[in-house]
Amino acid sequence: MAADPLSRVFSALADPTRRDIVARLAVADATVNELAAPYDVTVQAVSKHLRVLEDAGLVSRTREAQRRPVHLEATVFDLVTKWIERYRREAEERYRRLDDVLRSMPDDPPQKEGTPS
Amino acid sequence: MAADPLSRVFSALADPTRRDIVARLAVADATVNELAAPYDVTVQAVSKHLRVLEDAGLVSRTREAQRRPVHLEATVFDLVTKWIERYRREAEERYRRLDDVLRSMPDDPPQKEGTPS
DNA sequence: CTCCCTGTCAACCGAAAGGTTGAGTAAGAG
DNA sequence: CTCTTACTCAACCTTTCGGTTGACAGGGAG
């Protein structure tokens, strides 16, 4: 299986069906059959998706009679946002510094044209 | 290739090597060879990783002499954070409502909350 | 008890991912 | 022009992924 937790979360959310499942679980808990109903795949396939989400820590399943309601664990999202925010901030700060450098350079900057659009 | 943009971004960031590349590009632009140096894989493999990142819109490459400096496009991160924040907020709000319901139930609430109001 | 409903496990299949090697292209440097 | 550097493309290989079918377990309901 995937090595680190962050990879597991990103990988779990890389699938549209799994993201849709997460979206629906954000509204309410649901059973496997309820979750599988809208999709054009078998229940087993959805069960597999749920296992991927569970391995990523995004979802938990509790036994309740013969039903196994699935519950969204939203705290794992923090892993993703923290990672992204860190590098976004770094990139933005670097961009700001670059701006400063360019501003302090009145002479011909030897740069070529960048992106065409 | 992957269908929707969000899947492409999540999928691109699901690989540790690619996340490391993103982390390093947040500090400074770099060429393919520079990026490939620390890893124990061939330059071709890193070139493939960069193509995945480029297809996801996370990275752009501009020709500059025979070098192709790679640049991080941090704005695509917004796609991810927006998606996550939406469902995180939904889940939290739902949790808050659940709390309200539990509080409004005078029958055996197993809660250890103090007097709510 | 026997059905039936819910859900998982196991084996298999095709397609995609991540890696390799080898050849090919584009643009200085000599 | 030739050589070298920097990189990509193409073919191939192996593993993983998303899906299937089929068999099975665990509780109610009759």
mmCIF file of C-alpha atoms (C1' of nucleotides) in Angstrom:
data_model
loop_
_atom_site.group_PDB
_atom_site.id
_atom_site.type_symbol
_atom_site.label_atom_id
_atom_site.label_comp_id
_atom_site.label_asym_id
_atom_site.label_seq_id
_atom_site.Cartn_x
_atom_site.Cartn_y
_atom_site.Cartn_z
ATOM 1 C CA MET A 1 0.000 0.000 0.000
ATOM 2 C CA ALA A 2 0.951 3.617 -0.066
ATOM 3 C CA ALA A 3 3.771 4.615 2.201
ATOM 4 C CA ASP A 4 3.124 7.924 3.948
ATOM 5 C CA PRO A 5 -0.189 9.297 5.230
ATOM 6 C CA LEU A 6 -0.110 12.343 2.993
ATOM 7 C CA SER A 7 0.234 10.212 -0.126
ATOM 8 C CA ARG A 8 -2.643 8.064 1.021
ATOM 9 C CA VAL A 9 -4.912 11.064 1.482
ATOM 10 C CA PHE A 10 -3.992 12.673 -1.835
ATOM 11 C CA SER A 11 -4.335 9.359 -3.601
ATOM 12 C CA ALA A 12 -7.703 8.673 -1.997
ATOM 13 C CA LEU A 13 -9.024 12.044 -3.125
ATOM 14 C CA ALA A 14 -7.670 11.648 -6.656
ATOM 15 C CA ASP A 15 -10.701 9.579 -7.667
ATOM 16 C CA PRO A 16 -13.939 11.396 -8.618
ATOM 17 C CA THR A 17 -16.174 8.683 -7.175
ATOM 18 C CA ARG A 18 -14.352 8.802 -3.857
ATOM 19 C CA ARG A 19 -14.542 12.599 -3.782
ATOM 20 C CA ASP A 20 -18.266 12.350 -4.422
ATOM 21 C CA ILE A 21 -18.580 9.886 -1.573
ATOM 22 C CA VAL A 22 -16.761 12.308 0.695
ATOM 23 C CA ALA A 23 -19.038 15.109 -0.459
ATOM 24 C CA ARG A 24 -22.121 13.085 0.398
ATOM 25 C CA LEU A 25 -20.725 11.968 3.733
ATOM 26 C CA ALA A 26 -20.143 15.603 4.624
ATOM 27 C CA VAL A 27 -23.934 15.956 4.603
ATOM 28 C CA ALA A 28 -24.795 12.791 6.491
ATOM 29 C CA ASP A 29 -23.513 9.361 7.454
ATOM 30 C CA ALA A 30 -24.618 6.584 5.133
ATOM 31 C CA THR A 31 -24.433 2.834 4.677
ATOM 32 C CA VAL A 32 -22.489 1.139 1.919
ATOM 33 C CA ASN A 33 -25.593 0.308 -0.078
ATOM 34 C CA GLU A 34 -26.886 3.859 0.187
ATOM 35 C CA LEU A 35 -23.557 5.161 -0.984
ATOM 36 C CA ALA A 36 -23.401 2.701 -3.858
ATOM 37 C CA ALA A 37 -26.915 3.411 -5.153
ATOM 38 C CA PRO A 38 -26.199 6.442 -7.374
ATOM 39 C CA TYR A 39 -23.184 4.943 -9.090
ATOM 40 C CA ASP A 40 -23.122 2.570 -11.981
ATOM 41 C CA VAL A 41 -20.789 0.125 -10.261
ATOM 42 C CA THR A 42 -21.225 -2.849 -7.968
ATOM 43 C CA VAL A 43 -21.441 -2.612 -4.207
ATOM 44 C CA GLN A 44 -18.103 -4.379 -3.974
ATOM 45 C CA ALA A 45 -16.410 -1.608 -5.912
ATOM 46 C CA VAL A 46 -17.829 1.000 -3.525
ATOM 47 C CA SER A 47 -16.714 -1.126 -0.603
ATOM 48 C CA LYS A 48 -13.223 -1.026 -2.028
ATOM 49 C CA HIS A 49 -13.391 2.747 -2.388
ATOM 50 C CA LEU A 50 -14.441 3.000 1.232
ATOM 51 C CA ARG A 51 -11.482 0.909 2.264
ATOM 52 C CA VAL A 52 -9.167 3.281 0.465
ATOM 53 C CA LEU A 53 -10.807 6.225 2.213
ATOM 54 C CA GLU A 54 -10.581 4.411 5.519
ATOM 55 C CA ASP A 55 -6.895 3.617 5.056
ATOM 56 C CA ALA A 56 -6.359 7.303 4.418
ATOM 57 C CA GLY A 57 -8.156 8.110 7.678
ATOM 58 C CA LEU A 58 -10.852 10.056 5.858
ATOM 59 C CA VAL A 59 -13.646 7.750 6.905
ATOM 60 C CA SER A 60 -14.548 5.468 9.784
ATOM 61 C CA ARG A 61 -16.968 2.567 9.953
ATOM 62 C CA THR A 62 -18.801 1.456 13.073
ATOM 63 C CA ARG A 63 -20.781 -1.693 13.496
ATOM 64 C CA GLU A 64 -24.457 -1.050 14.190
ATOM 65 C CA ALA A 65 -26.630 -4.180 13.915
ATOM 66 C CA GLN A 66 -25.931 -5.588 10.481
ATOM 67 C CA ARG A 67 -25.461 -2.125 9.016
ATOM 68 C CA ARG A 68 -22.108 -0.393 8.937
ATOM 69 C CA PRO A 69 -22.713 3.343 8.775
ATOM 70 C CA VAL A 70 -19.820 5.253 7.250
ATOM 71 C CA HIS A 71 -18.711 8.481 8.882
ATOM 72 C CA LEU A 72 -16.510 11.261 7.511
ATOM 73 C CA GLU A 73 -13.430 12.171 9.539
ATOM 74 C CA ALA A 74 -12.851 15.724 8.446
ATOM 75 C CA THR A 75 -9.783 16.343 10.584
ATOM 76 C CA VAL A 76 -7.532 14.512 8.140
ATOM 77 C CA PHE A 77 -8.121 17.334 5.706
ATOM 78 C CA ASP A 78 -5.772 19.379 7.849
ATOM 79 C CA LEU A 79 -2.843 17.302 6.663
ATOM 80 C CA VAL A 80 -3.525 18.404 3.115
ATOM 81 C CA THR A 81 -4.255 22.053 3.808
ATOM 82 C CA LYS A 82 -1.218 22.399 6.058
ATOM 83 C CA TRP A 83 1.063 20.936 3.408
ATOM 84 C CA ILE A 84 -0.366 23.109 0.665
ATOM 85 C CA GLU A 85 -0.444 26.299 2.690
ATOM 86 C CA ARG A 86 3.191 25.895 3.587
ATOM 87 C CA TYR A 87 4.446 25.808 0.033
ATOM 88 C CA ARG A 88 1.944 28.270 -1.275
ATOM 89 C CA ARG A 89 3.163 30.765 1.269
ATOM 90 C CA GLU A 90 6.782 30.017 0.400
ATOM 91 C CA ALA A 91 6.099 30.510 -3.286
ATOM 92 C CA GLU A 92 4.215 33.743 -2.683
ATOM 93 C CA GLU A 93 6.924 35.138 -0.456
ATOM 94 C CA ARG A 94 9.507 34.258 -3.049
ATOM 95 C CA TYR A 95 7.421 35.992 -5.679
ATOM 96 C CA ARG A 96 7.252 39.082 -3.489
ATOM 97 C CA ARG A 97 11.029 39.080 -3.072
ATOM 98 C CA LEU A 98 11.473 38.722 -6.810
ATOM 99 C CA ASP A 99 9.283 41.740 -7.263
ATOM 100 C CA ASP A 100 11.516 43.700 -4.916
ATOM 101 C CA VAL A 101 14.607 42.675 -6.827
ATOM 102 C CA LEU A 102 13.075 43.649 -10.149
ATOM 103 C CA ARG A 103 11.969 46.970 -8.744
ATOM 104 C CA SER A 104 15.449 47.737 -7.458
ATOM 105 C CA MET A 105 16.909 47.062 -10.904
ATOM 106 C CA PRO A 106 16.341 50.073 -13.129
ATOM 107 C CA ASP A 107 18.785 48.846 -15.784
ATOM 108 C CA ASP A 108 17.842 46.549 -18.647
ATOM 109 C CA PRO A 109 16.802 43.232 -17.141
ATOM 110 C CA PRO A 110 18.274 40.512 -19.389
ATOM 111 C CA GLN A 111 15.164 38.383 -19.138
ATOM 112 C CA LYS A 112 13.393 37.027 -22.163
ATOM 113 C CA GLU A 113 9.649 36.971 -22.606
ATOM 114 C CA GLY A 114 8.010 34.534 -20.273
ATOM 115 C CA THR A 115 4.636 32.927 -20.822
ATOM 116 C CA PRO A 116 2.993 34.032 -24.061
ATOM 117 C CA SER A 117 -0.406 34.621 -22.500
ATOM 118 C CA MET B 1 -5.007 10.658 -18.729
ATOM 119 C CA ALA B 2 -7.111 11.753 -15.826
ATOM 120 C CA ALA B 3 -10.414 13.367 -16.648
ATOM 121 C CA ASP B 4 -11.084 16.387 -14.472
ATOM 122 C CA PRO B 5 -8.598 19.028 -13.269
ATOM 123 C CA LEU B 6 -9.145 18.290 -9.597
ATOM 124 C CA SER B 7 -8.313 14.613 -10.067
ATOM 125 C CA ARG B 8 -5.185 15.570 -11.951
ATOM 126 C CA VAL B 9 -3.990 17.834 -9.151
ATOM 127 C CA PHE B 10 -4.724 15.349 -6.384
ATOM 128 C CA SER B 11 -3.147 12.560 -8.391
ATOM 129 C CA ALA B 12 -0.066 14.631 -9.128
ATOM 130 C CA LEU B 13 0.435 15.405 -5.446
ATOM 131 C CA ALA B 14 -0.121 11.788 -4.397
ATOM 132 C CA ASP B 15 3.498 10.928 -5.205
ATOM 133 C CA PRO B 16 6.203 11.747 -2.614
ATOM 134 C CA THR B 17 8.825 12.527 -5.247
ATOM 135 C CA ARG B 18 6.501 14.951 -6.982
ATOM 136 C CA ARG B 19 5.594 16.617 -3.698
ATOM 137 C CA ASP B 20 9.283 16.999 -2.978
ATOM 138 C CA ILE B 21 9.791 18.561 -6.380
ATOM 139 C CA VAL B 22 6.989 21.001 -5.644
ATOM 140 C CA ALA B 23 8.563 21.785 -2.280
ATOM 141 C CA ARG B 24 11.884 22.569 -3.901
ATOM 142 C CA LEU B 25 10.312 24.627 -6.656
ATOM 143 C CA ALA B 26 8.588 26.713 -4.016
ATOM 144 C CA VAL B 27 12.059 27.917 -3.052
ATOM 145 C CA ALA B 28 13.435 28.503 -6.525
ATOM 146 C CA ASP B 29 13.002 27.587 -10.172
ATOM 147 C CA ALA B 30 15.233 24.759 -11.311
ATOM 148 C CA THR B 31 16.191 22.784 -14.390
ATOM 149 C CA VAL B 32 15.308 19.154 -14.923
ATOM 150 C CA ASN B 33 18.837 17.967 -14.196
ATOM 151 C CA GLU B 34 19.013 20.002 -11.010
ATOM 152 C CA LEU B 35 15.716 18.563 -9.893
ATOM 153 C CA ALA B 36 16.753 15.020 -10.743
ATOM 154 C CA ALA B 37 20.087 15.167 -8.914
ATOM 155 C CA PRO B 38 18.949 14.243 -5.377
ATOM 156 C CA TYR B 39 16.807 11.303 -6.417
ATOM 157 C CA ASP B 40 17.913 7.795 -7.144
ATOM 158 C CA VAL B 41 16.102 7.643 -10.474
ATOM 159 C CA THR B 42 16.958 8.545 -14.024
ATOM 160 C CA VAL B 43 16.459 11.992 -15.497
ATOM 161 C CA GLN B 44 13.761 10.552 -17.731
ATOM 162 C CA ALA B 45 11.718 9.502 -14.740
ATOM 163 C CA VAL B 46 11.908 13.022 -13.317
ATOM 164 C CA SER B 47 10.956 14.404 -16.708
ATOM 165 C CA LYS B 48 7.863 12.213 -16.575
ATOM 166 C CA HIS B 49 7.037 13.483 -13.094
ATOM 167 C CA LEU B 50 7.323 17.031 -14.368
ATOM 168 C CA ARG B 51 4.941 16.263 -17.191
ATOM 169 C CA VAL B 52 2.403 14.998 -14.697
ATOM 170 C CA LEU B 53 2.812 18.163 -12.653
ATOM 171 C CA GLU B 54 2.542 20.244 -15.818
ATOM 172 C CA ASP B 55 -0.637 18.480 -16.935
ATOM 173 C CA ALA B 56 -2.078 19.262 -13.527
ATOM 174 C CA GLY B 57 -1.165 22.921 -14.009
ATOM 175 C CA LEU B 58 1.133 22.908 -11.011
ATOM 176 C CA VAL B 59 4.225 23.657 -13.014
ATOM 177 C CA SER B 60 5.238 25.480 -16.179
ATOM 178 C CA ARG B 61 8.290 25.079 -18.341
ATOM 179 C CA THR B 62 9.797 27.814 -20.450
ATOM 180 C CA ARG B 63 12.537 27.409 -22.968
ATOM 181 C CA GLU B 64 15.629 29.434 -22.115
ATOM 182 C CA ALA B 65 18.586 28.593 -24.317
ATOM 183 C CA GLN B 66 18.921 24.825 -24.122
ATOM 184 C CA ARG B 67 17.769 24.807 -20.527
ATOM 185 C CA ARG B 68 14.137 24.429 -19.542
ATOM 186 C CA PRO B 69 13.690 26.028 -16.149
ATOM 187 C CA VAL B 70 10.702 24.689 -14.282
ATOM 188 C CA HIS B 71 8.464 27.109 -12.421
ATOM 189 C CA LEU B 72 5.863 26.441 -9.758
ATOM 190 C CA GLU B 73 2.335 27.700 -10.448
ATOM 191 C CA ALA B 74 0.977 28.033 -6.953
ATOM 192 C CA THR B 75 -2.460 29.281 -7.957
ATOM 193 C CA VAL B 76 -3.636 25.765 -8.800
ATOM 194 C CA PHE B 77 -3.440 24.966 -5.109
ATOM 195 C CA ASP B 78 -6.621 26.991 -4.741
ATOM 196 C CA LEU B 79 -8.591 24.279 -6.505
ATOM 197 C CA VAL B 80 -7.622 21.847 -3.779
ATOM 198 C CA THR B 81 -8.083 24.143 -0.814
ATOM 199 C CA LYS B 82 -11.448 25.374 -2.110
ATOM 200 C CA TRP B 83 -12.725 21.822 -2.528
ATOM 201 C CA ILE B 84 -11.505 20.744 0.877
ATOM 202 C CA GLU B 85 -12.693 23.819 2.711
ATOM 203 C CA ARG B 86 -16.170 23.386 1.315
ATOM 204 C CA TYR B 87 -16.695 19.910 2.660
ATOM 205 C CA ARG B 88 -14.785 20.471 5.824
ATOM 206 C CA ARG B 89 -17.081 23.366 6.612
ATOM 207 C CA GLU B 90 -20.146 21.296 5.731
ATOM 208 C CA ALA B 91 -18.997 18.496 7.995
ATOM 209 C CA GLU B 92 -18.240 20.877 10.840
ATOM 210 C CA GLU B 93 -21.564 22.627 10.521
ATOM 211 C CA ARG B 94 -23.307 19.294 10.537
ATOM 212 C CA TYR B 95 -21.391 18.339 13.635
ATOM 213 C CA ARG B 96 -22.457 21.576 15.284
ATOM 214 C CA ARG B 97 -26.097 20.897 14.401
ATOM 215 C CA LEU B 98 -25.790 17.404 15.812
ATOM 216 C CA ASP B 99 -24.543 18.933 19.016
ATOM 217 C CA ASP B 100 -27.584 21.178 19.091
ATOM 218 C CA VAL B 101 -29.899 18.229 18.621
ATOM 219 C CA LEU B 102 -28.203 16.302 21.398
ATOM 220 C CA ARG B 103 -28.395 19.292 23.688
ATOM 221 C CA SER B 104 -32.107 19.766 23.014
ATOM 222 C CA MET B 105 -32.782 16.179 24.050
ATOM 223 C CA PRO B 106 -33.458 16.046 27.768
ATOM 224 C CA ASP B 107 -33.570 12.253 27.719
ATOM 225 C CA ASP B 108 -30.462 10.517 28.973
ATOM 226 C CA PRO B 109 -27.839 12.578 27.185
ATOM 227 C CA PRO B 110 -24.461 10.915 27.764
ATOM 228 C CA GLN B 111 -22.813 14.289 27.373
ATOM 229 C CA LYS B 112 -20.532 15.822 29.915
ATOM 230 C CA GLU B 113 -21.211 19.379 28.828
ATOM 231 C CA GLY B 114 -21.758 21.906 31.545
ATOM 232 C CA THR B 115 -24.878 24.040 31.608
ATOM 233 C CA PRO B 116 -25.153 25.251 28.040
ATOM 234 C CA SER B 117 -26.768 28.567 28.753
ATOM 235 C "C1'" DC C 1 -34.848 -23.231 11.569
ATOM 236 C "C1'" DT C 2 -34.746 -20.992 6.889
ATOM 237 C "C1'" DC C 3 -34.767 -16.943 4.074
ATOM 238 C "C1'" DC C 4 -32.910 -12.485 3.075
ATOM 239 C "C1'" DC C 5 -30.383 -8.450 3.470
ATOM 240 C "C1'" DT C 6 -25.963 -6.188 4.075
ATOM 241 C "C1'" DG C 7 -21.436 -6.289 3.514
ATOM 242 C "C1'" DT C 8 -16.762 -8.317 2.880
ATOM 243 C "C1'" DC C 9 -13.144 -11.475 0.907
ATOM 244 C "C1'" DA C 10 -10.769 -13.742 -3.012
ATOM 245 C "C1'" DA C 11 -9.483 -14.319 -7.622
ATOM 246 C "C1'" DC C 12 -9.240 -12.466 -11.892
ATOM 247 C "C1'" DC C 13 -8.876 -8.832 -15.744
ATOM 248 C "C1'" DG C 14 -7.633 -4.638 -18.445
ATOM 249 C "C1'" DA C 15 -5.709 -0.223 -18.083
ATOM 250 C "C1'" DA C 16 -2.780 3.053 -16.104
ATOM 251 C "C1'" DA C 17 1.335 4.398 -13.184
ATOM 252 C "C1'" DG C 18 6.236 4.551 -12.339
ATOM 253 C "C1'" DG C 19 10.366 2.865 -13.607
ATOM 254 C "C1'" DT C 20 14.003 1.399 -17.004
ATOM 255 C "C1'" DT C 21 17.016 1.567 -21.477
ATOM 256 C "C1'" DG C 22 17.910 3.399 -25.969
ATOM 257 C "C1'" DA C 23 17.434 6.621 -29.559
ATOM 258 C "C1'" DG C 24 16.470 11.315 -31.102
ATOM 259 C "C1'" DT C 25 16.140 16.583 -30.995
ATOM 260 C "C1'" DA C 26 17.546 21.331 -29.986
ATOM 261 C "C1'" DA C 27 20.817 24.699 -28.991
ATOM 262 C "C1'" DG C 28 25.371 26.540 -27.316
ATOM 263 C "C1'" DA C 29 30.733 25.668 -27.273
ATOM 264 C "C1'" DG C 30 34.884 24.345 -29.677
ATOM 265 C "C1'" DC D 1 31.007 21.709 -38.937
ATOM 266 C "C1'" DT D 2 31.451 18.611 -34.882
ATOM 267 C "C1'" DC D 3 30.941 17.800 -30.011
ATOM 268 C "C1'" DT D 4 28.578 18.253 -25.826
ATOM 269 C "C1'" DT D 5 24.900 19.405 -22.832
ATOM 270 C "C1'" DA D 6 20.018 19.240 -21.684
ATOM 271 C "C1'" DC D 7 16.123 17.173 -22.328
ATOM 272 C "C1'" DT D 8 12.235 14.448 -24.546
ATOM 273 C "C1'" DC D 9 10.142 10.494 -27.050
ATOM 274 C "C1'" DA D 10 9.335 5.569 -27.694
ATOM 275 C "C1'" DA D 11 9.176 0.933 -26.329
ATOM 276 C "C1'" DC D 12 9.057 -2.149 -22.743
ATOM 277 C "C1'" DC D 13 8.376 -4.131 -17.980
ATOM 278 C "C1'" DT D 14 6.250 -4.690 -13.500
ATOM 279 C "C1'" DT D 15 3.118 -3.167 -10.003
ATOM 280 C "C1'" DT D 16 -0.950 -0.932 -8.665
ATOM 281 C "C1'" DC D 17 -5.786 0.466 -9.479
ATOM 282 C "C1'" DG D 18 -10.582 0.208 -10.452
ATOM 283 C "C1'" DG D 19 -13.659 -2.846 -11.843
ATOM 284 C "C1'" DT D 20 -15.950 -7.428 -12.287
ATOM 285 C "C1'" DT D 21 -17.969 -12.142 -10.704
ATOM 286 C "C1'" DG D 22 -18.584 -15.588 -7.226
ATOM 287 C "C1'" DA D 23 -18.522 -17.308 -2.614
ATOM 288 C "C1'" DC D 24 -19.137 -16.435 2.064
ATOM 289 C "C1'" DA D 25 -20.238 -14.402 7.064
ATOM 290 C "C1'" DG D 26 -23.458 -12.086 10.317
ATOM 291 C "C1'" DG D 27 -27.549 -10.716 11.927
ATOM 292 C "C1'" DG D 28 -32.637 -9.760 11.915
ATOM 293 C "C1'" DA D 29 -37.474 -11.305 10.078
ATOM 294 C "C1'" DG D 30 -40.704 -15.013 8.815
#
